[in-house]
């Protein structure tokens, strides 16, 4: 540990890179002022970062009209990231840069309930094709991030008793895929990576954020102090089986009654709409009927929003988030679902907890997953300690 510190951490090349990632291009003089390091130390670390292409020379304009000073910026094009958001039937696969810009992407409908090897072999092949089509090479890739539709033990990247993909239980996804790709592979559940994506790109100022995904199931990802909170076993945010009041007659697939996803999830909502006399097979049908403005459908969607809001009101009191972001087709298809959520949260939560609370629809929509998968890799690869181990100063 050196005496030179920034926010309490020693300032190696990795910390210097973090300063450049979080701000505009900086001159040597500015970096000396920002870090308190000696000018020769700043120069040594910059040289090392330049050699590894993490940093590039940038244009600067000087207001004084003198000769522009050399400035340096984080090089978002230094490496590529492979990102995949695997769903139960629908997948999105992409290549991004280090700033989460999508450089190439593909979607596909392939059921995930087969054995993991076939889905992952398909994924490795799709990554290879995307790289080849866009003129990139695996040698430029720094890691792969994968989101799966089920519980994942983050430390090992292994799915744990995933109900919708039972053949994947404890399968070593990072090792299997890492062997074929030759890069580190990180795996998390789909809702966690969506929360990461929304926080990084959509709501970077909201350091206490709850991302709620409304699908057949209902789950949430928790950003606490700007970081994903996964819980002791990676099960944090599994709110789908919290009980809604006055719904005891509804039986959930988990064996309990009145669970919020069995009452207000998209499949439950489609069933309620069908029972009211309008045929709706699934969430897509619900969105289509919402677009048509059917008043009974609007009423039932708003009611599902209220029931979800009932669960979220307790979470607001407990966690005091600055933002609740709601994703999933139905929540994104107009304001009806959100209106129901807002109605109950503002009525039921403590005034102090809702004073500055924002409740909004997802900004990234169906891209939240791949953006978040890329963020997971970027945070891992560009963590100051990780950079320090690879950059020789
Ligand atoms: Zn349940």
Tab-separated table of C-alpha atoms and ligand atoms in Angstrom:
chain	number	residue	atom	x	y	z
A	1	UNK	CA	0.000	0.000	0.000
A	2	UNK	CA	1.446	3.346	-0.993
A	3	UNK	CA	0.778	6.593	0.821
A	4	UNK	CA	-0.786	7.984	-2.338
A	5	UNK	CA	-4.494	7.521	-2.012
A	6	UNK	CA	-7.653	8.497	-3.814
A	7	UNK	CA	-10.832	7.875	-1.825
A	8	UNK	CA	-8.766	5.707	0.473
A	9	UNK	CA	-7.428	3.361	-2.238
A	10	UNK	CA	-3.880	3.312	-3.546
A	11	UNK	CA	-3.516	4.922	-6.944
A	12	UNK	CA	-2.010	2.399	-9.285
A	13	UNK	CA	-2.486	2.353	-13.047
A	14	UNK	CA	-5.963	0.839	-12.502
A	15	UNK	CA	-7.143	3.692	-10.295
A	16	UNK	CA	-5.746	6.223	-12.776
A	17	UNK	CA	-7.723	4.457	-15.514
A	18	UNK	CA	-10.864	4.729	-13.347
A	19	UNK	CA	-10.370	8.503	-13.132
A	20	UNK	CA	-10.246	8.682	-16.927
A	21	UNK	CA	-13.229	6.347	-17.358
A	22	UNK	CA	-15.406	8.447	-15.088
A	23	UNK	CA	-14.560	11.822	-16.539
A	24	UNK	CA	-13.493	13.703	-19.674
A	25	UNK	CA	-10.057	13.562	-21.306
A	26	UNK	CA	-7.383	14.894	-18.928
A	27	UNK	CA	-3.963	16.424	-19.347
A	28	UNK	CA	-0.972	15.257	-17.324
A	29	UNK	CA	-1.236	18.391	-15.192
A	30	UNK	CA	-4.908	17.737	-14.456
A	31	UNK	CA	-4.157	14.132	-13.504
A	32	UNK	CA	-1.386	15.300	-11.141
A	33	UNK	CA	-3.871	17.689	-9.508
A	34	UNK	CA	-6.677	15.117	-9.324
A	35	UNK	CA	-4.601	12.310	-7.863
A	36	UNK	CA	-1.889	14.074	-5.891
A	37	UNK	CA	0.687	11.789	-7.539
A	38	UNK	CA	4.094	13.047	-8.646
A	39	UNK	CA	4.249	14.054	-12.312
A	40	UNK	CA	6.804	11.332	-13.110
A	41	UNK	CA	4.524	8.709	-11.518
A	42	UNK	CA	1.538	9.905	-13.562
A	43	UNK	CA	3.681	9.737	-16.706
A	44	UNK	CA	4.897	6.209	-15.956
A	45	UNK	CA	1.363	4.951	-15.377
A	46	UNK	CA	0.012	6.719	-18.431
A	47	UNK	CA	2.775	5.174	-20.563
A	48	UNK	CA	1.840	1.722	-19.293
A	49	UNK	CA	-1.863	2.318	-19.944
A	50	UNK	CA	-1.055	3.624	-23.447
A	51	UNK	CA	1.063	0.528	-24.196
A	52	UNK	CA	-1.872	-1.697	-23.265
A	53	UNK	CA	-4.252	0.490	-25.326
A	54	UNK	CA	-6.505	1.156	-22.313
A	55	UNK	CA	-5.859	4.852	-22.886
A	56	UNK	CA	-5.519	6.938	-26.064
A	57	UNK	CA	-4.315	10.443	-26.793
A	58	UNK	CA	-7.330	12.753	-27.124
A	59	UNK	CA	-8.039	16.133	-28.666
A	60	UNK	CA	-8.316	19.061	-26.309
A	61	UNK	CA	-9.185	22.640	-26.921
A	62	UNK	CA	-7.650	25.299	-24.745
A	63	UNK	CA	-9.566	28.415	-23.918
A	64	UNK	CA	-6.341	30.382	-23.596
A	65	UNK	CA	-5.633	29.953	-27.291
A	66	UNK	CA	-2.178	28.563	-26.637
A	67	UNK	CA	-0.780	25.311	-27.939
A	68	UNK	CA	-3.178	22.531	-26.896
A	69	UNK	CA	-1.802	20.333	-24.127
A	70	UNK	CA	-1.673	16.594	-24.745
A	71	UNK	CA	-4.646	14.928	-23.117
A	72	UNK	CA	-5.582	11.321	-22.495
A	73	UNK	CA	-8.889	9.506	-22.553
A	74	UNK	CA	-10.208	6.052	-21.750
A	75	UNK	CA	-10.158	3.925	-24.916
A	76	UNK	CA	-13.615	2.346	-25.178
A	77	UNK	CA	-12.461	0.459	-28.258
A	78	UNK	CA	-9.533	-1.177	-26.431
A	79	UNK	CA	-11.292	-4.528	-26.091
A	80	UNK	CA	-14.549	-6.230	-27.067
A	81	UNK	CA	-17.147	-7.818	-24.800
A	82	UNK	CA	-19.370	-10.781	-25.677
A	83	UNK	CA	-22.836	-10.484	-24.138
A	84	UNK	CA	-25.799	-12.848	-24.083
A	85	UNK	CA	-29.252	-12.570	-22.561
A	86	UNK	CA	-30.626	-16.107	-22.699
A	87	UNK	CA	-34.359	-16.449	-22.087
A	88	UNK	CA	-36.604	-19.478	-21.800
A	89	UNK	CA	-37.349	-19.366	-25.532
A	90	UNK	CA	-35.856	-16.116	-26.836
A	91	UNK	CA	-32.185	-15.117	-26.820
A	92	UNK	CA	-30.265	-11.948	-27.635
A	93	UNK	CA	-26.530	-12.135	-28.321
A	94	UNK	CA	-24.223	-9.164	-28.916
A	95	UNK	CA	-20.713	-7.780	-29.179
A	96	UNK	CA	-20.127	-4.468	-27.396
A	97	UNK	CA	-17.252	-2.101	-26.780
A	98	UNK	CA	-16.104	-1.108	-23.270
A	99	UNK	CA	-18.697	1.672	-23.189
A	100	UNK	CA	-21.609	-0.806	-23.727
A	101	UNK	CA	-22.194	0.362	-27.301
A	102	UNK	CA	-23.612	-2.595	-29.231
A	103	UNK	CA	-21.419	-3.267	-32.286
A	104	UNK	CA	-23.260	-6.333	-33.577
A	105	UNK	CA	-26.211	-8.337	-32.342
A	106	UNK	CA	-28.532	-11.196	-33.187
A	107	UNK	CA	-31.725	-12.594	-31.731
A	108	UNK	CA	-32.951	-16.173	-31.952
A	109	UNK	CA	-35.807	-18.357	-30.739
A	110	UNK	CA	-34.355	-21.578	-29.362
A	111	UNK	CA	-35.847	-23.379	-26.331
A	112	UNK	CA	-33.396	-23.418	-23.418
A	113	UNK	CA	-34.873	-26.513	-21.730
A	114	UNK	CA	-32.587	-28.873	-23.670
A	115	UNK	CA	-29.302	-30.015	-22.132
A	116	UNK	CA	-26.950	-27.056	-21.532
A	117	UNK	CA	-24.236	-28.266	-23.923
A	118	UNK	CA	-26.368	-27.764	-27.028
A	119	UNK	CA	-27.491	-24.243	-26.057
A	120	UNK	CA	-23.960	-23.222	-25.067
A	121	UNK	CA	-22.416	-24.733	-28.238
A	122	UNK	CA	-24.975	-22.728	-30.217
A	123	UNK	CA	-23.989	-19.629	-28.212
A	124	UNK	CA	-20.238	-20.105	-28.821
A	125	UNK	CA	-20.956	-20.571	-32.525
A	126	UNK	CA	-23.131	-17.430	-32.603
A	127	UNK	CA	-20.399	-15.372	-30.893
A	128	UNK	CA	-17.885	-16.639	-33.485
A	129	UNK	CA	-20.201	-15.770	-36.373
A	130	UNK	CA	-20.937	-12.274	-35.017
A	131	UNK	CA	-17.203	-11.610	-34.602
A	132	UNK	CA	-16.424	-12.860	-38.120
A	133	UNK	CA	-19.284	-10.929	-39.719
A	134	UNK	CA	-18.160	-7.666	-38.149
A	135	UNK	CA	-14.464	-8.177	-38.882
A	136	UNK	CA	-13.365	-8.743	-35.275
A	137	UNK	CA	-11.299	-11.455	-33.708
A	138	UNK	CA	-11.531	-13.429	-30.453
A	139	UNK	CA	-8.083	-12.058	-29.629
A	140	UNK	CA	-9.704	-8.643	-29.015
A	141	UNK	CA	-12.290	-10.014	-26.575
A	142	UNK	CA	-11.747	-9.449	-22.837
A	143	UNK	CA	-14.642	-11.524	-21.509
A	144	UNK	CA	-18.146	-12.869	-21.939
A	145	UNK	CA	-21.199	-12.069	-19.800
A	146	UNK	CA	-24.196	-14.384	-19.765
A	147	UNK	CA	-27.646	-13.878	-18.247
A	148	UNK	CA	-29.746	-16.971	-17.531
A	149	UNK	CA	-33.481	-17.200	-16.733
A	150	UNK	CA	-33.096	-18.797	-13.300
A	151	UNK	CA	-31.176	-18.628	-10.019
A	152	UNK	CA	-27.386	-18.516	-10.403
A	153	UNK	CA	-24.695	-18.841	-7.754
A	154	UNK	CA	-22.616	-15.865	-8.866
A	155	UNK	CA	-19.309	-16.949	-7.310
A	156	UNK	CA	-19.253	-20.135	-9.427
A	157	UNK	CA	-21.523	-19.035	-12.282
A	158	UNK	CA	-23.571	-22.211	-11.842
A	159	UNK	CA	-27.367	-22.319	-12.116
A	160	UNK	CA	-28.974	-23.628	-8.909
A	161	UNK	CA	-32.170	-25.710	-9.301
A	162	UNK	CA	-33.460	-23.489	-12.113
A	163	UNK	CA	-37.177	-24.368	-12.430
A	164	UNK	CA	-37.467	-23.579	-16.154
A	165	UNK	CA	-34.240	-25.334	-17.194
A	166	UNK	CA	-33.830	-28.323	-14.839
A	167	UNK	CA	-31.073	-29.945	-16.941
A	168	UNK	CA	-28.783	-26.985	-16.138
A	169	UNK	CA	-28.645	-27.558	-12.364
A	170	UNK	CA	-25.029	-26.994	-11.158
A	171	UNK	CA	-23.716	-27.081	-14.752
A	172	UNK	CA	-20.270	-25.364	-14.886
A	173	UNK	CA	-21.207	-22.735	-17.484
A	174	UNK	CA	-18.086	-20.518	-17.057
A	175	UNK	CA	-15.665	-23.452	-17.370
A	176	UNK	CA	-17.454	-25.105	-20.297
A	177	UNK	CA	-17.817	-21.897	-22.291
A	178	UNK	CA	-14.481	-20.436	-21.163
A	179	UNK	CA	-12.657	-23.463	-22.573
A	180	UNK	CA	-14.213	-22.873	-25.983
A	181	UNK	CA	-13.912	-19.079	-26.064
A	182	UNK	CA	-10.583	-18.697	-24.280
A	183	UNK	CA	-11.824	-15.703	-22.244
A	184	UNK	CA	-13.260	-15.289	-18.723
A	185	UNK	CA	-17.010	-16.017	-18.591
A	186	UNK	CA	-19.293	-14.439	-15.971
A	187	UNK	CA	-22.832	-15.660	-15.382
A	188	UNK	CA	-25.740	-14.184	-13.426
A	189	UNK	CA	-29.522	-14.362	-13.506
A	190	UNK	CA	-31.334	-12.270	-16.102
A	191	UNK	CA	-32.988	-9.836	-13.695
A	192	UNK	CA	-29.697	-8.948	-11.994
A	193	UNK	CA	-27.997	-8.105	-15.284
A	194	UNK	CA	-31.031	-6.060	-16.374
A	195	UNK	CA	-30.741	-4.076	-13.131
A	196	UNK	CA	-27.044	-3.475	-13.874
A	197	UNK	CA	-27.824	-2.297	-17.408
A	198	UNK	CA	-30.601	0.057	-16.313
A	199	UNK	CA	-28.444	1.507	-13.544
A	200	UNK	CA	-25.357	2.058	-15.703
A	201	UNK	CA	-27.004	3.415	-18.813
A	202	UNK	CA	-30.539	4.440	-17.888
A	203	UNK	CA	-30.303	5.742	-14.322
A	204	UNK	CA	-26.605	6.251	-13.442
A	205	UNK	CA	-27.470	8.806	-10.748
A	206	UNK	CA	-29.756	6.384	-8.847
A	207	UNK	CA	-27.388	4.539	-6.501
A	208	UNK	CA	-30.285	2.887	-4.658
A	209	UNK	CA	-32.374	1.315	-7.390
A	210	UNK	CA	-34.855	-1.539	-7.673
A	211	UNK	CA	-35.381	-3.032	-11.126
A	212	UNK	CA	-38.562	-5.104	-11.375
A	213	UNK	CA	-39.183	-7.441	-14.292
A	214	UNK	CA	-42.799	-8.308	-14.985
A	215	UNK	CA	-42.975	-11.493	-17.032
A	216	UNK	CA	-44.604	-14.850	-16.412
A	217	UNK	CA	-42.572	-14.612	-13.228
A	218	UNK	CA	-41.903	-11.435	-11.248
A	219	UNK	CA	-38.425	-10.753	-9.925
A	220	UNK	CA	-36.235	-7.806	-9.042
A	221	UNK	CA	-32.597	-6.791	-9.135
A	222	UNK	CA	-31.275	-4.588	-6.338
A	223	UNK	CA	-28.651	-1.877	-6.768
A	224	UNK	CA	-27.388	-0.783	-3.347
A	225	UNK	CA	-24.789	1.996	-3.057
A	226	UNK	CA	-24.244	1.689	-6.811
A	227	UNK	CA	-23.505	-2.024	-6.710
A	228	UNK	CA	-25.577	-5.114	-7.358
A	229	UNK	CA	-26.777	-6.716	-4.123
A	230	UNK	CA	-26.975	-10.479	-4.706
A	231	UNK	CA	-27.566	-11.706	-1.152
A	232	UNK	CA	-25.933	-14.572	0.725
A	233	UNK	CA	-26.903	-17.245	-1.844
A	234	UNK	CA	-27.584	-15.061	-4.881
A	235	UNK	CA	-31.326	-15.238	-4.238
A	236	UNK	CA	-31.881	-11.580	-3.277
A	237	UNK	CA	-34.747	-9.930	-5.129
A	238	UNK	CA	-36.810	-13.062	-5.644
A	239	UNK	CA	-40.052	-11.240	-4.851
A	240	UNK	CA	-42.388	-13.295	-7.061
A	241	UNK	CA	-43.613	-15.417	-4.162
A	242	UNK	CA	-44.394	-12.629	-1.734
A	243	UNK	CA	-48.047	-12.798	-0.822
A	244	UNK	CA	-50.597	-10.282	-2.056
A	245	UNK	CA	-53.482	-9.510	0.305
A	246	UNK	CA	-56.960	-10.787	-0.616
A	247	UNK	CA	-55.670	-13.294	-3.191
A	248	UNK	CA	-55.762	-16.485	-1.139
A	249	UNK	CA	-57.794	-18.347	-3.750
A	250	UNK	CA	-54.957	-18.142	-6.300
A	251	UNK	CA	-52.643	-21.179	-6.201
A	252	UNK	CA	-49.035	-20.646	-7.304
A	253	UNK	CA	-46.788	-23.283	-8.948
A	254	UNK	CA	-44.573	-23.049	-5.829
A	255	UNK	CA	-47.389	-24.639	-3.761
A	256	UNK	CA	-48.371	-21.506	-1.823
A	257	UNK	CA	-51.361	-19.283	-2.447
A	258	UNK	CA	-51.616	-15.603	-3.291
A	259	UNK	CA	-48.057	-15.184	-4.648
A	260	UNK	CA	-47.727	-11.920	-6.573
A	261	UNK	CA	-46.507	-13.599	-9.780
A	262	UNK	CA	-49.460	-16.014	-9.715
A	263	UNK	CA	-51.776	-13.010	-9.362
A	264	UNK	CA	-50.153	-10.268	-11.457
A	265	UNK	CA	-47.551	-11.932	-13.715
A	266	UNK	CA	-48.160	-11.833	-17.464
A	267	UNK	CA	-49.507	-15.403	-17.683
A	268	UNK	CA	-51.870	-14.764	-14.747
A	269	UNK	CA	-52.986	-11.522	-16.341
A	270	UNK	CA	-53.654	-13.231	-19.681
A	271	UNK	CA	-55.763	-15.827	-17.847
A	272	UNK	CA	-57.774	-13.145	-16.049
A	273	UNK	CA	-58.376	-11.272	-19.296
A	274	UNK	CA	-59.517	-14.510	-20.944
A	275	UNK	CA	-61.852	-15.172	-18.014
A	276	UNK	CA	-63.371	-11.724	-18.553
A	277	UNK	CA	-64.362	-12.759	-22.076
A	278	UNK	CA	-61.462	-11.507	-24.251
A	279	UNK	CA	-59.082	-14.245	-25.427
A	280	UNK	CA	-55.450	-13.602	-24.406
A	281	UNK	CA	-52.982	-16.498	-24.604
A	282	UNK	CA	-49.891	-14.796	-23.195
A	283	UNK	CA	-48.169	-11.510	-22.368
A	284	UNK	CA	-47.839	-10.608	-26.054
A	285	UNK	CA	-51.601	-10.841	-26.449
A	286	UNK	CA	-52.038	-8.622	-23.389
A	287	UNK	CA	-49.778	-5.970	-24.955
A	288	UNK	CA	-51.690	-6.215	-28.260
A	289	UNK	CA	-55.049	-5.753	-26.469
A	290	UNK	CA	-53.623	-2.854	-24.443
A	291	UNK	CA	-52.582	-1.168	-27.685
A	292	UNK	CA	-56.171	-1.517	-28.895
A	293	UNK	CA	-57.343	0.274	-25.741
A	294	UNK	CA	-59.853	-2.391	-24.651
A	295	UNK	CA	-61.298	-0.855	-21.423
A	296	UNK	CA	-61.615	-4.175	-19.560
A	297	UNK	CA	-58.005	-5.046	-20.419
A	298	UNK	CA	-56.840	-1.602	-19.278
A	299	UNK	CA	-58.737	-2.105	-16.005
A	300	UNK	CA	-57.197	-5.551	-15.364
A	301	UNK	CA	-53.662	-4.379	-16.232
A	302	UNK	CA	-54.014	-1.454	-13.856
A	303	UNK	CA	-55.277	-3.825	-11.174
A	304	UNK	CA	-52.210	-6.067	-11.694
A	305	UNK	CA	-50.105	-2.909	-11.283
A	306	UNK	CA	-51.850	-2.220	-7.954
A	307	UNK	CA	-51.215	-5.772	-6.737
A	308	UNK	CA	-47.545	-5.510	-7.695
A	309	UNK	CA	-47.439	-2.083	-6.034
A	310	UNK	CA	-48.770	-3.693	-2.860
A	311	UNK	CA	-45.626	-5.850	-2.623
A	312	UNK	CA	-43.326	-3.022	-3.715
A	313	UNK	CA	-44.750	-0.642	-1.069
A	314	UNK	CA	-43.274	-2.836	1.676
A	315	UNK	CA	-39.966	-2.978	-0.204
A	316	UNK	CA	-39.930	0.828	-0.447
A	317	UNK	CA	-40.343	1.084	3.338
A	318	UNK	CA	-37.634	-1.503	3.903
A	319	UNK	CA	-35.027	-0.407	1.324
A	320	UNK	CA	-35.782	3.281	0.592
A	321	UNK	CA	-34.817	3.195	-3.104
A	322	UNK	CA	-34.354	6.424	-5.080
A	323	UNK	CA	-35.778	4.806	-8.213
A	324	UNK	CA	-37.969	1.856	-9.084
A	325	UNK	CA	-37.585	0.858	-12.722
A	326	UNK	CA	-40.150	-1.542	-14.157
A	327	UNK	CA	-39.452	-3.654	-17.217
A	328	UNK	CA	-41.186	-6.375	-19.180
A	329	UNK	CA	-43.538	-5.985	-22.157
A	330	UNK	CA	-46.671	-5.135	-20.192
A	331	UNK	CA	-45.022	-2.485	-17.994
A	332	UNK	CA	-43.421	-0.889	-21.059
A	333	UNK	CA	-46.656	-0.882	-23.111
A	334	UNK	CA	-48.091	2.405	-21.871
A	335	UNK	CA	-48.702	3.853	-18.455
A	336	UNK	CA	-51.525	1.642	-17.154
A	337	UNK	CA	-49.445	-0.878	-15.215
A	338	UNK	CA	-47.168	1.840	-13.814
A	339	UNK	CA	-50.157	3.966	-12.843
A	340	UNK	CA	-51.443	1.090	-10.683
A	341	UNK	CA	-48.004	0.582	-9.108
A	342	UNK	CA	-47.618	4.294	-8.343
A	343	UNK	CA	-51.138	4.573	-6.911
A	344	UNK	CA	-50.513	1.941	-4.231
A	345	UNK	CA	-46.885	2.795	-3.427
A	346	UNK	CA	-47.634	6.475	-2.821
A	347	UNK	CA	-50.656	5.543	-0.709
A	348	UNK	CA	-49.044	2.788	1.338
A	349	UNK	CA	-45.365	3.702	1.749
A	350	UNK	CA	-43.993	6.098	4.320
A	351	UNK	CA	-43.939	9.742	3.165
A	352	UNK	CA	-40.214	10.126	3.822
A	353	UNK	CA	-39.436	7.065	1.689
A	354	UNK	CA	-41.460	8.323	-1.290
A	355	UNK	CA	-40.559	12.018	-1.124
A	356	UNK	CA	-38.004	11.768	-3.952
A	357	UNK	CA	-38.904	8.306	-5.243
A	358	UNK	CA	-39.201	7.925	-9.019
A	359	UNK	CA	-41.208	5.032	-10.457
A	360	UNK	CA	-40.501	4.667	-14.148
A	361	UNK	CA	-40.514	2.277	-17.080
A	362	UNK	CA	-37.316	0.648	-18.278
A	363	UNK	CA	-35.290	2.903	-20.582
A	364	UNK	CA	-33.397	0.057	-22.247
A	365	UNK	CA	-36.370	-2.231	-22.903
A	366	UNK	CA	-35.352	-5.557	-24.429
A	367	UNK	CA	-31.689	-4.456	-24.510
A	368	UNK	CA	-31.339	-4.141	-20.712
A	369	UNK	CA	-30.089	-7.743	-20.464
A	370	UNK	CA	-27.243	-7.610	-22.985
A	371	UNK	CA	-26.156	-4.137	-21.850
A	372	UNK	CA	-26.094	-5.409	-18.257
A	373	UNK	CA	-24.210	-8.576	-19.252
A	374	UNK	CA	-21.581	-6.330	-20.863
A	375	UNK	CA	-21.458	-4.107	-17.751
A	376	UNK	CA	-20.831	-7.188	-15.591
A	377	UNK	CA	-17.752	-8.021	-17.688
A	378	UNK	CA	-16.534	-4.409	-17.954
A	379	UNK	CA	-16.711	-3.900	-14.163
A	380	UNK	CA	-14.793	-7.145	-13.667
A	381	UNK	CA	-12.067	-6.503	-16.252
A	382	UNK	CA	-11.592	-2.798	-15.463
A	383	UNK	CA	-11.682	-3.058	-11.661
A	384	UNK	CA	-8.520	-1.181	-10.555
A	385	UNK	CA	-7.006	-4.292	-8.931
A	386	UNK	CA	-7.627	-6.317	-12.102
A	387	UNK	CA	-5.982	-3.667	-14.283
A	388	UNK	CA	-3.013	-3.463	-11.891
A	389	UNK	CA	-2.341	-7.177	-12.247
A	390	UNK	CA	-2.180	-6.996	-16.048
A	391	UNK	CA	-0.597	-3.583	-16.628
A	392	UNK	CA	3.115	-3.593	-15.873
A	393	UNK	CA	4.186	-0.074	-14.935
B	1	LIG	ZN1	-45.398	-18.864	-5.355
